Coordinates of C-alpha atoms (C1' of nucleotides) in Angstrom, one line a residue:
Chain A
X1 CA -82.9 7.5 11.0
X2 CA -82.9 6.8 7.3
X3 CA -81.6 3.2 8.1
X4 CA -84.4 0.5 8.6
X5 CA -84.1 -1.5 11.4
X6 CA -82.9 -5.4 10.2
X7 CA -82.7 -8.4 12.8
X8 CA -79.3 -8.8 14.2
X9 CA -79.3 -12.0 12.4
X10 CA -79.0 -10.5 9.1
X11 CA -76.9 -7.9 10.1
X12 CA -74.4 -9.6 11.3
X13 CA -74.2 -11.6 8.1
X14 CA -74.1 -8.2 6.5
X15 CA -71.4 -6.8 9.0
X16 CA -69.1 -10.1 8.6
X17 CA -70.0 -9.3 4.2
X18 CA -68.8 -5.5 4.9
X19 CA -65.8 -6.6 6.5
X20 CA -64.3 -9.0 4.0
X21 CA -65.2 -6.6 1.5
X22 CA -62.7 -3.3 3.2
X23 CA -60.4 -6.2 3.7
X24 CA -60.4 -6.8 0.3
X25 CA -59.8 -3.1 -0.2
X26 CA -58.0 -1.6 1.7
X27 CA -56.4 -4.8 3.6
X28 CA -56.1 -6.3 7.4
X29 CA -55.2 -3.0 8.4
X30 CA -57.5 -0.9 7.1
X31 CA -60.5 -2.6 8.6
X32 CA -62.2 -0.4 11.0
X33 CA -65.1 -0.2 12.6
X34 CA -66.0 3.0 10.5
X35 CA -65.5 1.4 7.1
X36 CA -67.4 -1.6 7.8
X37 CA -70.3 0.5 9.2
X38 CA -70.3 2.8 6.2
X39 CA -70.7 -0.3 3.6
X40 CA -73.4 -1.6 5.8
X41 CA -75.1 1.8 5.4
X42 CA -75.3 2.3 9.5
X43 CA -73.5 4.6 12.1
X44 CA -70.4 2.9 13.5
X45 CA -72.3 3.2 17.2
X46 CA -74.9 0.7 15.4
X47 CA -72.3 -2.0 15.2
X48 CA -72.4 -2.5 18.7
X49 CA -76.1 -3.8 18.9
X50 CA -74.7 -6.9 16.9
X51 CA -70.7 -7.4 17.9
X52 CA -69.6 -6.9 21.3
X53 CA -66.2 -5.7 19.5
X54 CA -64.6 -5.5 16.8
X55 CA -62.4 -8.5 17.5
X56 CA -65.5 -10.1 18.0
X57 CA -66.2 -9.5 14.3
X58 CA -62.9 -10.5 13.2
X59 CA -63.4 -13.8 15.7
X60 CA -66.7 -14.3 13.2
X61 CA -64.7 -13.8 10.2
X62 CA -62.4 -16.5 10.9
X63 CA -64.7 -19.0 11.9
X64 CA -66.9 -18.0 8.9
X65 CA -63.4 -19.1 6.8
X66 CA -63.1 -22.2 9.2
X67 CA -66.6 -23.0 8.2
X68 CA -65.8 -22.6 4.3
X69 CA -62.5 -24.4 4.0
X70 CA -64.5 -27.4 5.6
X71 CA -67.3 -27.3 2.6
X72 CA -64.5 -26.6 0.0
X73 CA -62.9 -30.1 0.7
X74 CA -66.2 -31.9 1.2
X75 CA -67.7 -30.5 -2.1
X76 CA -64.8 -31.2 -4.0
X77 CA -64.2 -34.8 -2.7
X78 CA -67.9 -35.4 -3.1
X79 CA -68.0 -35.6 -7.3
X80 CA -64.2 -36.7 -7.5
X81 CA -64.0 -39.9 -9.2
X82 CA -60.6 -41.2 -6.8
X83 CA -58.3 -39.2 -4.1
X84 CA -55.7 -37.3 -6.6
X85 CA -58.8 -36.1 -8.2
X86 CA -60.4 -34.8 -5.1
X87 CA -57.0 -33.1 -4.6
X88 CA -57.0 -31.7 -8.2
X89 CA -60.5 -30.3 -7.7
X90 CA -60.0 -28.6 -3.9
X91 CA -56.4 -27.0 -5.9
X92 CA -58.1 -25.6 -8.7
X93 CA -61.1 -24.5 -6.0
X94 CA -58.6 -22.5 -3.9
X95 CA -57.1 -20.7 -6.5
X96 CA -60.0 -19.2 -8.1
X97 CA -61.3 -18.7 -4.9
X98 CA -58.2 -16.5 -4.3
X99 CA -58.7 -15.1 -7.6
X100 CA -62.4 -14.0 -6.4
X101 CA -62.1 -12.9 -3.0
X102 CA -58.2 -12.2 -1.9
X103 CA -59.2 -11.0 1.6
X104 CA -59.7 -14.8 3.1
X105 CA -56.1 -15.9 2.5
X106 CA -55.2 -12.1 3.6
X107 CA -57.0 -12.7 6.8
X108 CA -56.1 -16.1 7.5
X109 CA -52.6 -16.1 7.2
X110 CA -52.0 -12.1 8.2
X111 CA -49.4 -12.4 11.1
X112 CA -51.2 -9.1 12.1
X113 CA -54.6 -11.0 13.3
X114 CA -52.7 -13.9 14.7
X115 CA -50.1 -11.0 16.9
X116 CA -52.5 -8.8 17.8
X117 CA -54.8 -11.2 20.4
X118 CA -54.2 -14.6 21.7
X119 CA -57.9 -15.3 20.7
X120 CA -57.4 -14.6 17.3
X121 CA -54.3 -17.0 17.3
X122 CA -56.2 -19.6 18.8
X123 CA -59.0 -19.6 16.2
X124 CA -56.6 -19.4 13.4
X125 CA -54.8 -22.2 14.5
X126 CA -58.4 -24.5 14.9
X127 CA -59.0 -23.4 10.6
X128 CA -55.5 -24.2 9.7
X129 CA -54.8 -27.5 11.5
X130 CA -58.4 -28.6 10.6
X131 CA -58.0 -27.9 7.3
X132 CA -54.7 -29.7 7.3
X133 CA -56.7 -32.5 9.3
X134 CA -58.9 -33.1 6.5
X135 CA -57.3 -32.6 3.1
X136 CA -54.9 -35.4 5.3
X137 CA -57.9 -37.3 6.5
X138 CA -58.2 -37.9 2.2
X139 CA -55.5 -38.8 1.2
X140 CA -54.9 -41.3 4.1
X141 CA -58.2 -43.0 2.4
X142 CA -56.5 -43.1 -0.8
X143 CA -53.3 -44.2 0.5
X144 CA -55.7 -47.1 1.5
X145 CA -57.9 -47.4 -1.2
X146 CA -54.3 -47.3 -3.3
X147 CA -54.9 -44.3 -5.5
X148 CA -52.5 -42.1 -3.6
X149 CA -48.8 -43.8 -3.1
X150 CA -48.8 -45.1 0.2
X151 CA -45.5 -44.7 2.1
X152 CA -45.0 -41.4 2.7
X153 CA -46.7 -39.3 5.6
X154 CA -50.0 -38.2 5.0
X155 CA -49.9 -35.3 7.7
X156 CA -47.0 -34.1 5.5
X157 CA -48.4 -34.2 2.3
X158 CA -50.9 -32.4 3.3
X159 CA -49.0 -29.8 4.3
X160 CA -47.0 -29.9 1.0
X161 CA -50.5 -29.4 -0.5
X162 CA -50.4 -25.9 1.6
X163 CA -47.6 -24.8 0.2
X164 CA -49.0 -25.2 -3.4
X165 CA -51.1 -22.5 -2.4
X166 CA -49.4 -20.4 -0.6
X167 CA -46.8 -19.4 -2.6
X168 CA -49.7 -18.5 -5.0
X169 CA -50.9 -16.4 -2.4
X170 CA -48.3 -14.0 -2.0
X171 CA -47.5 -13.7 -5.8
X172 CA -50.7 -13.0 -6.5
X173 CA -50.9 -10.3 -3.4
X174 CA -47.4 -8.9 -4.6
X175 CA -48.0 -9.1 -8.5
X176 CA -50.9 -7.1 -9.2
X177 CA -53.1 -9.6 -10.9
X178 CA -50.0 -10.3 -13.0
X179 CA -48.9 -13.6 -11.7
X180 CA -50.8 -16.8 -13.8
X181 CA -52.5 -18.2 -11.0
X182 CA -53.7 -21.5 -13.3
X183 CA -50.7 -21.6 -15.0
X184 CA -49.1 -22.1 -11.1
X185 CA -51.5 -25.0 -10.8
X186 CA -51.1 -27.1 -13.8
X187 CA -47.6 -26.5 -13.1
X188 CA -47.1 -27.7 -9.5
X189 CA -50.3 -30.0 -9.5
X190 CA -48.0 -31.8 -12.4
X191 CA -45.1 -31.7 -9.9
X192 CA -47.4 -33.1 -6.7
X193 CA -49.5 -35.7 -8.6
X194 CA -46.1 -36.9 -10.0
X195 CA -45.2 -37.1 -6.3
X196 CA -47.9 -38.8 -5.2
X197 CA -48.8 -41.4 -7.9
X198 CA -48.6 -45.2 -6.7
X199 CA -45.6 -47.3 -8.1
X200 CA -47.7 -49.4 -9.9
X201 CA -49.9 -48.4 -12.8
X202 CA -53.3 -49.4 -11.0
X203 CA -54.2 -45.4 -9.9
X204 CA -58.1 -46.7 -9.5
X205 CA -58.0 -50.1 -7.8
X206 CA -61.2 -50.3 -5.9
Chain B
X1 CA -29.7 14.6 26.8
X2 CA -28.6 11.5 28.8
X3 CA -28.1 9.8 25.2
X4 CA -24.7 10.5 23.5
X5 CA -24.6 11.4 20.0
X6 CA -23.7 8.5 17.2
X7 CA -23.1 8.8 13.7
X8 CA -26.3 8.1 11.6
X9 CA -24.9 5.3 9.8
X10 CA -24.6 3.7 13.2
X11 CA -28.0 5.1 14.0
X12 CA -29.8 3.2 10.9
X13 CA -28.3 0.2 11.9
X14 CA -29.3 0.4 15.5
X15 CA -33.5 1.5 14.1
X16 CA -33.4 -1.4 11.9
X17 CA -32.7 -3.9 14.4
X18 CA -34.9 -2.1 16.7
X19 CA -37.6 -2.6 14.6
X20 CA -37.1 -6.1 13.8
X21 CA -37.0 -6.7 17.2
X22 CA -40.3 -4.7 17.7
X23 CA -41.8 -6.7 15.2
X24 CA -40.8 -9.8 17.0
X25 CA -42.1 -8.8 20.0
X26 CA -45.1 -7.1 18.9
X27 CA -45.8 -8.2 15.3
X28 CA -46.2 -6.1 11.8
X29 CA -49.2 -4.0 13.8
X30 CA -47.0 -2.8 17.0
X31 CA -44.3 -1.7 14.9
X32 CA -44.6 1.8 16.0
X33 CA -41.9 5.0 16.2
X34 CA -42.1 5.4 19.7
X35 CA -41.6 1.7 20.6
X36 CA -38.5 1.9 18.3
X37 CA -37.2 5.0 19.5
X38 CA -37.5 3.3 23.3
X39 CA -35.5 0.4 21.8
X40 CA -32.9 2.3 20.7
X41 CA -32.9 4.8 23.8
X42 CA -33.7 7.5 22.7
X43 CA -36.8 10.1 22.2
X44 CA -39.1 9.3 18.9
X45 CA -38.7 12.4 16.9
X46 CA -34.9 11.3 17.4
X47 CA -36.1 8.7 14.6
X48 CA -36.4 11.5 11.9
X49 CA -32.5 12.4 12.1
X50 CA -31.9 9.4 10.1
X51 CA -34.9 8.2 8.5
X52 CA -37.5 10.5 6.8
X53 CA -40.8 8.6 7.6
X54 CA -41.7 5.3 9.4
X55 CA -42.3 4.0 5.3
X56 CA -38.8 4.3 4.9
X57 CA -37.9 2.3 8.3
X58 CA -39.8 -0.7 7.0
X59 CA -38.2 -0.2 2.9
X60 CA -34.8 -0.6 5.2
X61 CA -35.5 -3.3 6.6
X62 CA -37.1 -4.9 3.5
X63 CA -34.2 -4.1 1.7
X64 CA -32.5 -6.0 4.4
X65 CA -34.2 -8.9 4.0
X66 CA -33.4 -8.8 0.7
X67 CA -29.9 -8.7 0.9
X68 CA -29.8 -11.9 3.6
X69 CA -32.0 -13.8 1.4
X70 CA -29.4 -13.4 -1.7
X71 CA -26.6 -14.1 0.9
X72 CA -28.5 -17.1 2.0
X73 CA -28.4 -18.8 -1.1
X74 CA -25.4 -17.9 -2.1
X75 CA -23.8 -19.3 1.3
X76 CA -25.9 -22.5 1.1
X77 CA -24.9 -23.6 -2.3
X78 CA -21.0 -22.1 -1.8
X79 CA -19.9 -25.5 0.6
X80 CA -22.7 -27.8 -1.3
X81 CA -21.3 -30.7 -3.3
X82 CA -24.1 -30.7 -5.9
X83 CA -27.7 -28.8 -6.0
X84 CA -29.8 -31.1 -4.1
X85 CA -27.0 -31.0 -1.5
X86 CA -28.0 -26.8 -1.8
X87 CA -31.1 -27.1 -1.8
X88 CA -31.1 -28.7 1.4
X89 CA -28.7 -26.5 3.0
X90 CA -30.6 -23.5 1.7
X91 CA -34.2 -25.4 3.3
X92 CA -32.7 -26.2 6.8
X93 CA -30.9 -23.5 7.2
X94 CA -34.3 -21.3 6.4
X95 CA -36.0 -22.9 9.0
X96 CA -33.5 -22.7 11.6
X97 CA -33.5 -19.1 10.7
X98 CA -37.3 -18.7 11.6
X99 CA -36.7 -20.3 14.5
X100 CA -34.1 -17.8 15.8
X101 CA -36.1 -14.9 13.8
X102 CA -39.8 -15.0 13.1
X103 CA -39.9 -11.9 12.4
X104 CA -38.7 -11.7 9.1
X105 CA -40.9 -14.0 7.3
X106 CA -43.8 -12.1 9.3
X107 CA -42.5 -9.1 7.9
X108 CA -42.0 -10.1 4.7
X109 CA -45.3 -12.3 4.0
X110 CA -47.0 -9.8 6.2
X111 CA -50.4 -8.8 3.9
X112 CA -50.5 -5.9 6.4
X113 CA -47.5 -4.2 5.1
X114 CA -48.2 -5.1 1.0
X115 CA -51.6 -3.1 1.3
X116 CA -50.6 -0.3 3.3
X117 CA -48.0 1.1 0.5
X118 CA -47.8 0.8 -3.0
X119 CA -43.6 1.2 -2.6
X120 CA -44.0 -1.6 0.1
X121 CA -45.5 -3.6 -2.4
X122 CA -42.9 -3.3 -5.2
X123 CA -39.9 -4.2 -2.5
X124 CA -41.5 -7.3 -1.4
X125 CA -42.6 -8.5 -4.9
X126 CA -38.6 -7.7 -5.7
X127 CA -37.5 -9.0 -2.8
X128 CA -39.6 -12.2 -3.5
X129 CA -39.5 -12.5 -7.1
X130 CA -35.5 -12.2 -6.7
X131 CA -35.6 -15.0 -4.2
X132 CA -37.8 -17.2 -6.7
X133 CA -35.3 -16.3 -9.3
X134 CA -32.0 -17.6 -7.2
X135 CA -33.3 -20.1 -6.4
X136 CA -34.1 -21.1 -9.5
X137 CA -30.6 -20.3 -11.1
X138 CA -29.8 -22.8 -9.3
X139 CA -32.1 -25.0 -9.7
X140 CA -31.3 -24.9 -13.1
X141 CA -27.8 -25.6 -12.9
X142 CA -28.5 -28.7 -11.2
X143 CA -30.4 -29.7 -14.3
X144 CA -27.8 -28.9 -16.7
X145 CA -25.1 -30.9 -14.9
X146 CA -27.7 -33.6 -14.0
X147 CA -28.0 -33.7 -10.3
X148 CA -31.4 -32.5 -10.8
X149 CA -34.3 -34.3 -12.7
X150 CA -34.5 -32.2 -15.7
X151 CA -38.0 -32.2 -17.1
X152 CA -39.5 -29.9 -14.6
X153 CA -39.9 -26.1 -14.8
X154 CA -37.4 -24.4 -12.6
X155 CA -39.4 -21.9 -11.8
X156 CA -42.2 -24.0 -11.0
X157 CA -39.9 -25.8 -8.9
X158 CA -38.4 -22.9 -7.0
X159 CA -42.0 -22.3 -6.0
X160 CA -42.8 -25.6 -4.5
X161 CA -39.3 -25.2 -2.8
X162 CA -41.0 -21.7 -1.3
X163 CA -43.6 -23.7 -0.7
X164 CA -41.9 -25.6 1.7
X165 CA -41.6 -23.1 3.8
X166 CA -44.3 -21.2 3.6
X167 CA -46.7 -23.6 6.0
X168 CA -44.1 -24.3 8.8
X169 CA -44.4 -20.0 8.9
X170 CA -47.6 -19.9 9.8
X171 CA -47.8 -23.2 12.2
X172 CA -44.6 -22.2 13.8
X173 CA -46.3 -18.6 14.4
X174 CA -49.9 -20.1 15.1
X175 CA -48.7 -23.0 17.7
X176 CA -46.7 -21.1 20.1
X177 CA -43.4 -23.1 19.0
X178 CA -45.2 -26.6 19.5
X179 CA -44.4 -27.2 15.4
X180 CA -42.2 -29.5 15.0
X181 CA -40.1 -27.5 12.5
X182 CA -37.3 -30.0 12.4
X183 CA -39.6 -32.9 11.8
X184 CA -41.4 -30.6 9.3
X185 CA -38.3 -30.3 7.3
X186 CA -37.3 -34.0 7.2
X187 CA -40.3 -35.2 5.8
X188 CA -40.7 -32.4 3.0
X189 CA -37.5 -32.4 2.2
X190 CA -37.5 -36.1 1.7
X191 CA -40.4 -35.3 -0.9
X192 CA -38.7 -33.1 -2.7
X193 CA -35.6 -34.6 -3.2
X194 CA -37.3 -37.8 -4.3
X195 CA -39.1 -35.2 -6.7
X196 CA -36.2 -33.9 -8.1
X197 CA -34.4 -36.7 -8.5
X198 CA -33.0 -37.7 -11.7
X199 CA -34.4 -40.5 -13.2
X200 CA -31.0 -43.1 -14.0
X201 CA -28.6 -43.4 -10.7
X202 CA -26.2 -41.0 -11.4
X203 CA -26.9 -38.0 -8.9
X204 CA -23.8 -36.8 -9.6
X205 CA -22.3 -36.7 -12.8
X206 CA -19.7 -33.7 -13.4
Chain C
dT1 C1' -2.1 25.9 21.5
dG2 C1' -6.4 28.6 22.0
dT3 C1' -10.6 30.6 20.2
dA4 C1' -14.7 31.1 17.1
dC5 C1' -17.8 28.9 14.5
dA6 C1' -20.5 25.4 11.7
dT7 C1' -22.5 21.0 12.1
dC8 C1' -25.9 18.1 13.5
dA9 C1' -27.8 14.3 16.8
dG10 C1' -30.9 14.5 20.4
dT11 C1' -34.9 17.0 22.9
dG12 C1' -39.6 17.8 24.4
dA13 C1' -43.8 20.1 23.6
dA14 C1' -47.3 20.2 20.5
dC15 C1' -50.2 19.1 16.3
dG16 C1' -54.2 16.9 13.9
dC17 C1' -56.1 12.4 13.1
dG18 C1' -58.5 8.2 13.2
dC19 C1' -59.3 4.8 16.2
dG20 C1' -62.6 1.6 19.3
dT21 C1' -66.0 2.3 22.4
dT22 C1' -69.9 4.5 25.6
dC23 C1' -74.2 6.2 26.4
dA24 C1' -78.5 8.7 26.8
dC25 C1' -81.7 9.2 23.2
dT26 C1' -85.3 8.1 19.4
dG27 C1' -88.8 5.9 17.2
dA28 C1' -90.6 2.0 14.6
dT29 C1' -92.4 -2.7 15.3
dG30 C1' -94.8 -6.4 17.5
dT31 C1' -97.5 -8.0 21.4
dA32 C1' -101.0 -8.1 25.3
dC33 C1' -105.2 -6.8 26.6
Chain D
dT1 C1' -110.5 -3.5 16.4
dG2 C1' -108.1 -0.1 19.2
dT3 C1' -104.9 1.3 22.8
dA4 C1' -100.7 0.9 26.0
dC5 C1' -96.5 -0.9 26.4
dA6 C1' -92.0 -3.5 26.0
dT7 C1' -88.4 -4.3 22.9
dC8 C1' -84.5 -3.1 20.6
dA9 C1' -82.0 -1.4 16.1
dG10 C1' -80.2 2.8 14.9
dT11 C1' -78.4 7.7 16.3
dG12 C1' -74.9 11.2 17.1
dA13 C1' -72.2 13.4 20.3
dA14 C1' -68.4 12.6 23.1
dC15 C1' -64.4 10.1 25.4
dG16 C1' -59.5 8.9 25.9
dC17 C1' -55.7 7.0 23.4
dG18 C1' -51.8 6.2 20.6
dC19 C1' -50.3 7.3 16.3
dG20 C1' -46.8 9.7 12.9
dT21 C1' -44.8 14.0 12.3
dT22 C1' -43.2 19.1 13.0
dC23 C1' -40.3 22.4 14.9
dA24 C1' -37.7 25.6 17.6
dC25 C1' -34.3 24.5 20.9
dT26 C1' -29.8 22.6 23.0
dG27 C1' -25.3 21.5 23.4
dA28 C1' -21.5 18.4 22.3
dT29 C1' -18.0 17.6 18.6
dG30 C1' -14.8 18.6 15.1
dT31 C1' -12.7 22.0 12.1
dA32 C1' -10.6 26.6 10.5
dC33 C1' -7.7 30.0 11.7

DNA sequence: TGTACATCAGTGAACGCGCGTTCACTGATGTAC
DNA sequence: TGTACATCAGTGAACGCGCGTTCACTGATGTAC
């Protein structure tokens, strides 16, 4: 027993750690229980003291991702001076977060996860509708505060704002680190902020 | 030997729609060579008459995919009276399409198979990239003969187009078929085209 | 037209492998007295 | 302060399973003579 004994607390934060790390290596499919134990540094058996399964550790992964798509929209909304900045900020936030940790987009739009157990499915639905739920949640208040052009669906923008991302996604998976991720988002952050800017020239009325 | 012999040509065609049908059923992960053999009626090692590995099962059917993507384009914009006219063909017909066969875009966006295989890798960026680039031919042409707003990148463009898509995949695969794909395609398409529009009235100048 | 032979799709047993999971165990740590 | 004990994280051997693939074989089909 070379391993110290930690509290399942912490090992659990280290197991969820381990496995976005071999997803990040070696992708959805090459996460096994084996991997994740050997980057912990702990016999795959030891798992077991702290997941009931392995889909129990992918069901922790997915919430974890729930958990940080919430704060990425709050934090960026939070120093943003109207709503298309807010937008701008949580844009530019996702893709360097791609940039830094391509498993999370892996994970959370891998058909594999969502196929392989209705559980899985369920929770993946909960992080993408609620983070659909809130990027739409701001830009209703800036359809009302008048910094966001008002007459067109804010459920449907939001999901417009998705698919700025996600085609970033799979270029970036596809390209080897070739594809211009910022150059993408000046690009169709022009395109949506064109979209979405009021008639009129008042963008800040308060 | 209750199965009667076929040409492999046949054969290939019969494994490749197996598969897709596997996938389907079974997603990206239960895409196995005995499930596909039982599909096709016939014993697993059966498989290796006509394809050398299972790698070269899922290049087939990438290529494939490849090959309807190019003819879906080229189909759309044949009976289209200008390019936003294509455009829209190209969209609603691509959602229809996942509709009647999820699994292609689960194939094709699939993370699953991109890690797994370096030559997996290379046919979906080509199949992707060469998508991208169709669409953006004619995008382009629209510009030129002023049906399309011209100040925009068309490759930026033909990204946002993707990612139109791109969202109502993963909510169409997450909900169970509750998305509203219809609805979904309405309301972004109405964004885009009033996106692309041209700025003066004349939509469509010859 | 009839026979001999090459071709090759399909068979089924067998393989080695990595997988997720179990279970009886070990032994360090913290608490009760 | 010192001893006895409960707790529980980590161990390592073992499991059954499905996987992709191989290989010697069978036997129907089509061709050459």
């Amino acid at each position: 027993m070379a391993t110290p004994k930690l509290e399942t607390r912490i090992r659990q934060e280290q197991i969820l750690q381990a496995a976005l790390e071999v997803i990040g290596e070696e992708g959805v499919q090459g996460l096994s229980v084996a991997r994740v134990a050997a980057k912990v540094g702990v016999v795959p058996s030891a798992l077991y003291r702290h997941f009931p399964s392995k889909e129990a550790i992918i069901d922790g992964l997915l919430e974890m991702v729930g958990r940080n798509l919430k704060a990425f929209v709050q934090e960026s909304c939070a120093t943003a001076s109207d709503a298309p900045d807010c937008l701008h900020r949580l844009l530019v936030r996702h893709l360097q977060f791609l940039k830094d940790h391509p498993a999370i987009p892996r994970l959370v739009f891998s058909e594999e996860v969502i196929a392989t157990h209705p559980g899985h499915r369920q929770r993946i639905r909960e992080v993408v509708e609620g983070y659909l739920d809130d990027v739409a949640d701001r830009i209703r208040a800036g359809q009302q505060n008048g910094s966001l052009r008002g007459d067109l669906d804010a459920a449907a923008l939001a999901r417009l704002f998705l698919g700025l991302i996600q085609p970033a996604v799979i270029l970036w998976s596809v390209s080897d680190g070739e594809f211009d991720l910022d150059r993408h988002g000046r690009e169709v952050w022009a395109m949506y902020q064109d979209l979405v800017r009021p008639p009129s020239g008042n963008t800040s009325s308060e």
